[in-house]
Amino acid sequence: MMVIAAPAPKENMGSPEPRVDARAKVTGEAKYAADFPVNNVAYAALVTSAIARGRITAIDTAAAEAISGVLLVLTHQNRGEIGPVKFFGSGGESSTSRAPLSDDRIEYEGEIIALIVADSLEGAHEAAFALQVSTDAEPPVHGFNAVGIELKPAAGSNPKHKDPSAGDAERALREADTVLEVEYQTPTQHHNAIELFSTTCVWNNDELTVFEPSQFVVGLQHGLARQLKMDPAKIHVMSPFIGGAFGSKGSMTPRTVLVALAAKRLNRPVKLVVKRDEGFTTATYRAETRHKIKLGANKDGKLTAYTHEGYEVTSMADDYVVGGTMNTVAMYATPNVYTKVFVAKANRNTPGFMRSPPEVPYMYALESAMNEMADRLKIDPVEFRRINDTSKNPVNGAPYTTRSLMKCYDEASAAFGWSKRTPQPGSMRDGDWLIGWGCATASYPTQMDAAAVRIRLNDQGKAVVEVAAHDVGTGAYTVIAQMAADGLGLPVASVEVRLGDSRFPPGPVSGGSVTTASVCSAVKIATDHITQRLASAWKPDFTPGAARLENAALISQGGNNVPISQVFEKLGTGAIEFVGEYVPKGAKPGALSRLYKGGVGISGGATEDKTMFAFGAEFVEVRVHARTKEVRIPRIVGAFAGGRIMNTRTARSQYLGGMIWGVSSALHESTELDVKRARYVNDNLAEYLVPVNADIEEVTIIMVPEVDNDVNPAGIKGIGELANVGTAAAMTDAIYHATGTRIRELPIRIEKLL
């Protein structure tokens, strides 16, 4: 029997198999990085800077070293040599190009200035408080509007960013019947995964084992090897389960090499679990952004011009670029486009990836502007998007492989009851509650990376799949098992999936919604090869593709059924093994070689040849109290099209979590900054606000069937980052519809509505 949490599959959708790792997680059997037992372990604690800019003038270690059980105080004065650090944002693997404890300079509050190791956790923390550090503070540059802020064009500063344009946007704006000119702001936001950041390092002679929650164990392995100046083959990284990540554990942070150095120096395993507040500054976060948008349109509602200037806060050390305009320009049929992105250099730690990194801020700005223009033109916002729907990227003309955006709007609007909306702001009311309805587009580029998967099938019909990819809670264990089971004709229970181990064939970074599409494509290649090998062994002249595996038997095109045990007997072996390697079409040359060396080569989305995106339509109802301005969300509805859906249960979970995160982005989340000290204030779970069950009453998820065989062999589009993209814009429009007040700076708080 199907339930809401396990929707019945539609066309091109897999069955809602329960998560294969569910029992291990709910019973506590699943081991997260900090859970692995290590003999004779010593405990580490960080000391971080209390100033945001300046230099260390002196470090007195005497008091710290006097604490009972203290084994090591590691600072820039005794750190030793570290190899080169390659910044993730420019194609490397590290969260920052600034090596830890590299000198006496301090570039941001919370920067690591010492690592202390002791026999006990309590001793390490006591010594961290006792360490005496003298500093010479300088006035910090906190971010936007700060004295001394440096603005740099993103293009040229970061090799991965380009400013797309087409036509003559300035002229089109002058000639447009209606012009909208608006500015939007999004705040700094931080990951607050329940699993804290941790690193445990164990040396065995010249070989190192690292237990660390990671979204890319192969990248961590090679990056750490570069810093330690050793052979990557002698580093073993394990991260089988991750307790929350979505970008924060995608790149190697400065702590890892310090723990490895301490463990080697002490000849003893060392474990570090980073405290909650330290995670705000020693890992990455979502950058604060500002946007200036102009839209031009004719009286019939057709867009004639779109300009978008983006401004993003980054660190002094790195030119990290969010850069969402490369995707927003592909959304609507706009012939004249101009974009420009700038980075603002500040005394902050380096930002990084956070679920839908470019799309959340940039699509929020574009979709909010689309809603405002629709209102100005007196056109229904759904119809306005229909008028400007497109089958190609207007900048380069590359056709969409599939684009089901308006199908999503049709299904979501019908389920929501959008036709009952009265357009005038403040016209819908229930007693003291003002009712507002809003909508927005969700989109995310379909991206892939190279992947390698080892599959072993035995004569009893049991299979093992090994790949150094990751399940960050998305259900990767389950959908990979389903893909292998489908290709080998086995029940899911007969397939064991092993992930998160650098000794397995390399999988892609678990980011950019690439895991399912990339790994499942490699799985399909491997299962097709195994099927053909068995078929050829049984009948050498078997036509390729003319046989399949089903119920542990080889089925010929004519319907002949041969148990695979007989085929294995003819082969003279009890098992066969194959490594399937997948390289996306359009990937840069050497993509597979880079993957084996820990490199990232994500491709897809808005390419020169074709445009590949997953789409959704989101509708939100808000209720705003007429006097207190309290905001409540009775219901949200989302319809999404993402190519082949491997598992409707896990897909619904991703869509559900994404929309809830979108509500969080609109109403709750903001990392507050003390601008005088450039210091994060609400660096804890108590004051960093996120939604709870009482904040959202009803969430409806609709999966729109879509078949797209052009994106990859598996026909899969990434969905993990899709659903939280449009929610904030839908929310702000619903609040305007309820109150008549436009809020263009997130999050929306009561004081902004009073």
Coordinates of C-alpha atoms in Angstrom, one line a residue, residues 33 36 209-214 217 236-241 470 500-502:
A33 CA 33.4 9.6 11.3
F36 CA 35.1 4.8 14.9
T209 CA 44.1 6.5 8.1
V210 CA 41.7 9.5 8.3
F211 CA 38.1 9.3 9.6
E212 CA 36.4 12.6 8.6
P213 CA 32.9 13.4 7.4
S214 CA 33.5 14.2 3.8
V217 CA 37.0 11.3 0.2
H236 CA 43.1 5.9 3.5
V237 CA 40.0 8.1 4.1
M238 CA 36.8 6.7 5.5
S239 CA 33.4 8.5 5.6
P240 CA 30.6 5.9 5.2
F241 CA 27.9 8.0 6.7
H470 CA 28.7 9.5 -0.7
G500 CA 32.7 6.6 1.4
D501 CA 36.0 4.8 1.3
S502 CA 39.0 6.1 -0.7

